[in-house]
Amino acid sequence: MLLRLAALVLLCLGVAPSAPRLASRVAPPAPPAPPAPLRDALARAKRRLASGDSSLRPAYDRLVREAAAALVAGPFSVMDKQRTPPSGDKHDYVSMGPYWWPDSTKPGGLPYVRRDGERNPEIRRDYDASRWGALSSAVGTLALAYYFSDDEKYAERAARLLRVWFLDPGTRMNPNLRYGQRIPGIAEGRGAGIIETRSLVGLVDAIGMLERSPAWTDTAAGGMRSWMSAYLQWLRTSEIGKEERSARNNHGTWYDAQVAALALFTGDTALARATLEASKTKRIGSQVMPDGRQPFELVRTRSLAYSAMNLEGLCRLAELGRQVGVDLWSYQSPDGGSIRNALDYVAPYAAAATRWPGQEITPIEPDWAVLLLARARLTYGEPRYGALLREIPGDVVLSHRARLLYPDSDTTPE
């Protein structure tokens, strides 16, 4: 699950990039200093691990195991595919819409037809989405392992994976998603494909963790800023990007999260602030009802999973908002919709014994609520979120990465 593997927003946690190592390196303007309570979360977890705090050990041990696997994963590249995009350039990313299937009543199955919530295994056959997911997950894991262990082997591997995917001329991805989530017989690319790069929000934060490592050179850092800047420009100006920006559901939320995160990463604070300010009404106000329901997600066949996915996007926007003085955590629309209401609506269903009233045609992962509740407990200082966490099987919570990203305060017993 990508939400589980993505690193949290470093800039919101105060893990800022180190100072330039060479005079020739021109860094983007630094974002505003991050406020509490998230500023010291990672540092607190690292300090507690160093002091021998056993309560965080299961999560750290799992991180180390996953980092060991990431050390031998990849490298990944869009050039690994055999298919050629319509552009004729294999450096272009190509994927297929997950819920589209051959029409058995038509010759060759074309055009494909939609079956919401039912993933066609064809999406894993020589498309780039699975490689992108593996790349972003591995880098996030390696960067976090590097932060906690200070072991350069993790940073070296993460830097290698990033260079191959984004920077090396022979293997780099072009900074566009023109052919994302194609539908055979209908379209070679759609705005909906941009949801697949939502892990960029965490990936740029993982890069922040690597800044102090000699393995992450000034050349690589500058190259990544250039790539992210080009992709941000494409998101904002292409017809496909504009299509996604107008989406009213989780696609629009994660579009805004990508724009805001990349704007901060490349030093465009004004764009980040404008995007986040607009998200008050454009995302929260239009998507969350006063009772916390998210109607655009409830119509889906996996309504709980999509409600949680959109809520995670709103939370990411709120974390980014802290950087530019936009308070989304406490924002309430004129009709009464808010992030907290959305959280409170889905939170009781974290307990397996509480049945979700909507449609959910496939089983949801048992840890789906852990990150949401751990973050909410720290953000709102509300004990009942911790109580809800205790209703989830203990082994699921104790080994979850959220324990490292959003630990309790030092004075609060686990």
CSV table of N, CA and C in Angstrom, one decimal, residues 279-359:
chain,number,residue,atom,x,y,z
A,279,SER,N,-7.5,25.2,-1.6
A,279,SER,CA,-8.0,23.9,-1.3
A,279,SER,C,-9.0,23.9,-0.1
A,280,LYS,N,-9.1,25.0,0.6
A,280,LYS,CA,-10.1,25.1,1.7
A,280,LYS,C,-11.5,24.9,1.1
A,281,THR,N,-11.8,25.6,0.1
A,281,THR,CA,-13.1,25.5,-0.5
A,281,THR,C,-13.2,24.5,-1.6
A,282,LYS,N,-12.1,24.4,-2.4
A,282,LYS,CA,-12.1,23.6,-3.6
A,282,LYS,C,-12.1,22.1,-3.2
A,283,ARG,N,-11.4,21.8,-2.1
A,283,ARG,CA,-11.3,20.4,-1.8
A,283,ARG,C,-12.1,20.0,-0.5
A,284,ILE,N,-11.8,20.7,0.6
A,284,ILE,CA,-12.5,20.4,1.9
A,284,ILE,C,-13.9,20.8,1.8
A,285,GLY,N,-14.2,22.0,1.4
A,285,GLY,CA,-15.5,22.5,1.4
A,285,GLY,C,-16.4,21.8,0.4
A,286,SER,N,-15.9,21.4,-0.7
A,286,SER,CA,-16.7,20.7,-1.7
A,286,SER,C,-16.8,19.2,-1.6
A,287,GLN,N,-15.9,18.6,-0.8
A,287,GLN,CA,-15.8,17.2,-0.7
A,287,GLN,C,-16.3,16.6,0.6
A,288,VAL,N,-16.3,17.4,1.7
A,288,VAL,CA,-16.6,16.8,3.0
A,288,VAL,C,-17.9,17.4,3.5
A,289,MET,N,-18.9,16.6,3.8
A,289,MET,CA,-20.2,17.0,4.4
A,289,MET,C,-20.0,17.4,5.9
A,290,PRO,N,-21.0,18.1,6.5
A,290,PRO,CA,-20.9,18.4,7.9
A,290,PRO,C,-20.7,17.2,8.8
A,291,ASP,N,-21.3,16.1,8.4
A,291,ASP,CA,-21.2,14.9,9.3
A,291,ASP,C,-19.9,14.1,8.9
A,292,GLY,N,-19.1,14.6,8.0
A,292,GLY,CA,-17.8,13.9,7.7
A,292,GLY,C,-17.9,13.0,6.5
A,293,ARG,N,-19.0,12.8,5.9
A,293,ARG,CA,-19.1,11.9,4.8
A,293,ARG,C,-18.4,12.6,3.6
A,294,GLN,N,-17.8,11.8,2.7
A,294,GLN,CA,-17.2,12.2,1.5
A,294,GLN,C,-18.0,11.6,0.3
A,295,PRO,N,-19.0,12.3,-0.1
A,295,PRO,CA,-19.9,11.7,-1.1
A,295,PRO,C,-19.3,11.3,-2.4
A,296,PHE,N,-18.2,12.0,-2.9
A,296,PHE,CA,-17.6,11.6,-4.1
A,296,PHE,C,-16.8,10.2,-4.0
A,297,GLU,N,-16.5,9.9,-2.8
A,297,GLU,CA,-15.8,8.6,-2.5
A,297,GLU,C,-16.8,7.5,-2.1
A,298,LEU,N,-17.9,7.9,-1.5
A,298,LEU,CA,-18.9,6.9,-1.1
A,298,LEU,C,-19.7,6.3,-2.3
A,299,VAL,N,-19.6,6.9,-3.4
A,299,VAL,CA,-20.3,6.3,-4.6
A,299,VAL,C,-19.4,5.1,-5.2
A,300,ARG,N,-18.2,5.0,-4.8
A,300,ARG,CA,-17.3,4.0,-5.3
A,300,ARG,C,-17.6,2.6,-4.8
A,301,THR,N,-17.2,1.6,-5.5
A,301,THR,CA,-17.4,0.2,-5.0
A,301,THR,C,-16.5,-0.2,-3.9
A,302,ARG,N,-15.4,0.6,-3.7
A,302,ARG,CA,-14.5,0.5,-2.5
A,302,ARG,C,-14.6,1.8,-1.7
A,303,SER,N,-15.7,2.1,-1.2
A,303,SER,CA,-16.0,3.4,-0.6
A,303,SER,C,-15.2,3.7,0.6
A,304,LEU,N,-14.9,2.7,1.5
A,304,LEU,CA,-14.1,3.0,2.6
A,304,LEU,C,-12.6,3.3,2.2
A,305,ALA,N,-12.1,2.4,1.3
A,305,ALA,CA,-10.7,2.6,0.9
A,305,ALA,C,-10.5,4.0,0.2
A,306,TYR,N,-11.5,4.4,-0.6
A,306,TYR,CA,-11.4,5.7,-1.3
A,306,TYR,C,-11.6,6.8,-0.3
A,307,SER,N,-12.5,6.7,0.7
A,307,SER,CA,-12.6,7.7,1.7
A,307,SER,C,-11.3,7.9,2.5
A,308,ALA,N,-10.7,6.8,2.8
A,308,ALA,CA,-9.4,6.9,3.5
A,308,ALA,C,-8.3,7.5,2.6
A,309,MET,N,-8.3,7.2,1.4
A,309,MET,CA,-7.3,7.7,0.4
A,309,MET,C,-7.5,9.2,0.2
A,310,ASN,N,-8.7,9.6,0.1
A,310,ASN,CA,-8.9,11.1,-0.1
A,310,ASN,C,-8.6,11.8,1.2
A,311,LEU,N,-8.9,11.2,2.3
A,311,LEU,CA,-8.6,11.8,3.6
A,311,LEU,C,-7.1,12.0,3.8
A,312,GLU,N,-6.4,10.9,3.4
A,312,GLU,CA,-4.9,11.0,3.5
A,312,GLU,C,-4.4,12.2,2.7
A,313,GLY,N,-5.0,12.4,1.5
A,313,GLY,CA,-4.6,13.5,0.7
A,313,GLY,C,-4.8,14.8,1.3
A,314,LEU,N,-6.0,14.9,2.0
A,314,LEU,CA,-6.4,16.2,2.7
A,314,LEU,C,-5.4,16.4,3.8
A,315,CYS,N,-5.0,15.3,4.5
A,315,CYS,CA,-4.1,15.5,5.6
A,315,CYS,C,-2.7,15.9,5.1
A,316,ARG,N,-2.3,15.4,4.0
A,316,ARG,CA,-1.0,15.9,3.4
A,316,ARG,C,-1.1,17.3,3.0
A,317,LEU,N,-2.2,17.8,2.5
A,317,LEU,CA,-2.4,19.2,2.2
A,317,LEU,C,-2.3,20.0,3.5
A,318,ALA,N,-2.8,19.5,4.6
A,318,ALA,CA,-2.8,20.2,5.8
A,318,ALA,C,-1.4,20.3,6.4
A,319,GLU,N,-0.6,19.3,6.2
A,319,GLU,CA,0.8,19.3,6.7
A,319,GLU,C,1.6,20.3,5.8
A,320,LEU,N,1.4,20.3,4.5
A,320,LEU,CA,2.0,21.3,3.7
A,320,LEU,C,1.6,22.7,4.0
A,321,GLY,N,0.4,22.9,4.4
A,321,GLY,CA,-0.1,24.2,4.7
A,321,GLY,C,0.6,24.8,5.9
A,322,ARG,N,1.1,24.0,6.8
A,322,ARG,CA,1.8,24.6,7.9
A,322,ARG,C,3.0,25.4,7.5
A,323,GLN,N,3.6,25.0,6.3
A,323,GLN,CA,4.8,25.7,5.8
A,323,GLN,C,4.6,27.1,5.4
A,324,VAL,N,3.3,27.4,5.0
A,324,VAL,CA,3.1,28.7,4.4
A,324,VAL,C,1.9,29.4,5.1
A,325,GLY,N,1.7,29.0,6.4
A,325,GLY,CA,0.7,29.7,7.2
A,325,GLY,C,-0.7,29.5,6.8
A,326,VAL,N,-1.0,28.4,6.1
A,326,VAL,CA,-2.4,28.1,5.7
A,326,VAL,C,-2.9,26.9,6.7
A,327,ASP,N,-3.9,27.2,7.5
A,327,ASP,CA,-4.3,26.3,8.5
A,327,ASP,C,-5.5,25.5,7.9
A,328,LEU,N,-5.2,24.3,7.5
A,328,LEU,CA,-6.3,23.4,7.0
A,328,LEU,C,-6.7,22.4,8.1
A,329,TRP,N,-5.9,22.2,9.1
A,329,TRP,CA,-6.3,21.2,10.1
A,329,TRP,C,-7.5,21.7,10.9
A,330,SER,N,-7.6,23.0,11.1
A,330,SER,CA,-8.8,23.5,11.9
A,330,SER,C,-9.8,24.2,11.0
A,331,TYR,N,-9.6,24.2,9.7
A,331,TYR,CA,-10.5,24.9,8.8
A,331,TYR,C,-11.9,24.2,8.8
A,332,GLN,N,-12.9,24.9,8.8
A,332,GLN,CA,-14.3,24.4,8.6
A,332,GLN,C,-15.0,25.2,7.6
A,333,SER,N,-15.6,24.5,6.6
A,333,SER,CA,-16.3,25.2,5.6
A,333,SER,C,-17.6,25.9,6.1
A,334,PRO,N,-18.2,26.8,5.4
A,334,PRO,CA,-19.4,27.4,5.9
A,334,PRO,C,-20.5,26.4,6.2
A,335,ASP,N,-20.5,25.3,5.4
A,335,ASP,CA,-21.5,24.2,5.6
A,335,ASP,C,-21.1,23.3,6.8
A,336,GLY,N,-19.9,23.4,7.3
A,336,GLY,CA,-19.5,22.6,8.4
A,336,GLY,C,-18.5,21.4,8.1
A,337,GLY,N,-18.1,21.3,6.8
A,337,GLY,CA,-17.2,20.2,6.5
A,337,GLY,C,-15.8,20.5,6.9
A,338,SER,N,-15.1,19.5,7.4
A,338,SER,CA,-13.7,19.7,7.8
A,338,SER,C,-12.9,18.4,7.8
A,339,ILE,N,-11.6,18.5,7.8
A,339,ILE,CA,-10.8,17.3,7.8
A,339,ILE,C,-11.1,16.5,9.1
A,340,ARG,N,-11.3,17.2,10.2
A,340,ARG,CA,-11.5,16.4,11.4
A,340,ARG,C,-12.8,15.7,11.4
A,341,ASN,N,-13.9,16.3,10.8
A,341,ASN,CA,-15.1,15.6,10.7
A,341,ASN,C,-15.0,14.4,9.7
A,342,ALA,N,-14.2,14.5,8.7
A,342,ALA,CA,-14.0,13.4,7.8
A,342,ALA,C,-13.3,12.3,8.5
A,343,LEU,N,-12.3,12.7,9.3
A,343,LEU,CA,-11.6,11.7,10.1
A,343,LEU,C,-12.5,11.0,11.1
A,344,ASP,N,-13.3,11.8,11.8
A,344,ASP,CA,-14.2,11.2,12.8
A,344,ASP,C,-15.3,10.3,12.2
A,345,TYR,N,-15.6,10.5,10.9
A,345,TYR,CA,-16.6,9.7,10.3
A,345,TYR,C,-16.1,8.3,10.0
A,346,VAL,N,-14.8,8.2,9.5
A,346,VAL,CA,-14.3,6.9,9.2
A,346,VAL,C,-13.6,6.2,10.3
A,347,ALA,N,-13.1,7.0,11.3
A,347,ALA,CA,-12.3,6.4,12.4
A,347,ALA,C,-12.9,5.2,13.1
A,348,PRO,N,-14.2,5.2,13.4
A,348,PRO,CA,-14.7,4.1,14.2
A,348,PRO,C,-14.6,2.8,13.4
A,349,TYR,N,-14.5,2.8,12.1
A,349,TYR,CA,-14.4,1.6,11.3
A,349,TYR,C,-13.0,1.0,11.3
A,350,ALA,N,-12.1,1.6,12.0
A,350,ALA,CA,-10.8,1.0,12.1
A,350,ALA,C,-10.9,-0.3,12.9
A,351,ALA,N,-11.8,-0.4,13.8
A,351,ALA,CA,-12.0,-1.7,14.5
A,351,ALA,C,-12.8,-2.7,13.5
A,352,ALA,N,-12.2,-3.8,13.3
A,352,ALA,CA,-12.8,-4.8,12.4
A,352,ALA,C,-14.2,-5.2,12.8
A,353,ALA,N,-14.5,-5.1,14.1
A,353,ALA,CA,-15.8,-5.5,14.5
A,353,ALA,C,-16.9,-4.5,14.1
A,354,THR,N,-16.5,-3.3,13.7
A,354,THR,CA,-17.5,-2.3,13.3
A,354,THR,C,-17.7,-2.3,11.8
A,355,ARG,N,-18.8,-2.6,11.4
A,355,ARG,CA,-19.1,-2.8,9.9
A,355,ARG,C,-19.3,-1.5,9.2
A,356,TRP,N,-18.6,-1.3,8.1
A,356,TRP,CA,-18.7,-0.1,7.3
A,356,TRP,C,-20.1,-0.2,6.6
A,357,PRO,N,-20.9,0.9,6.6
A,357,PRO,CA,-22.2,0.8,6.0
A,357,PRO,C,-22.2,0.9,4.4
A,358,GLY,N,-21.1,1.3,3.8
A,358,GLY,CA,-21.1,1.5,2.4
A,358,GLY,C,-20.6,0.2,1.7
A,359,GLN,N,-20.4,0.3,0.4
A,359,GLN,CA,-19.9,-0.8,-0.4
A,359,GLN,C,-18.4,-0.9,-0.3
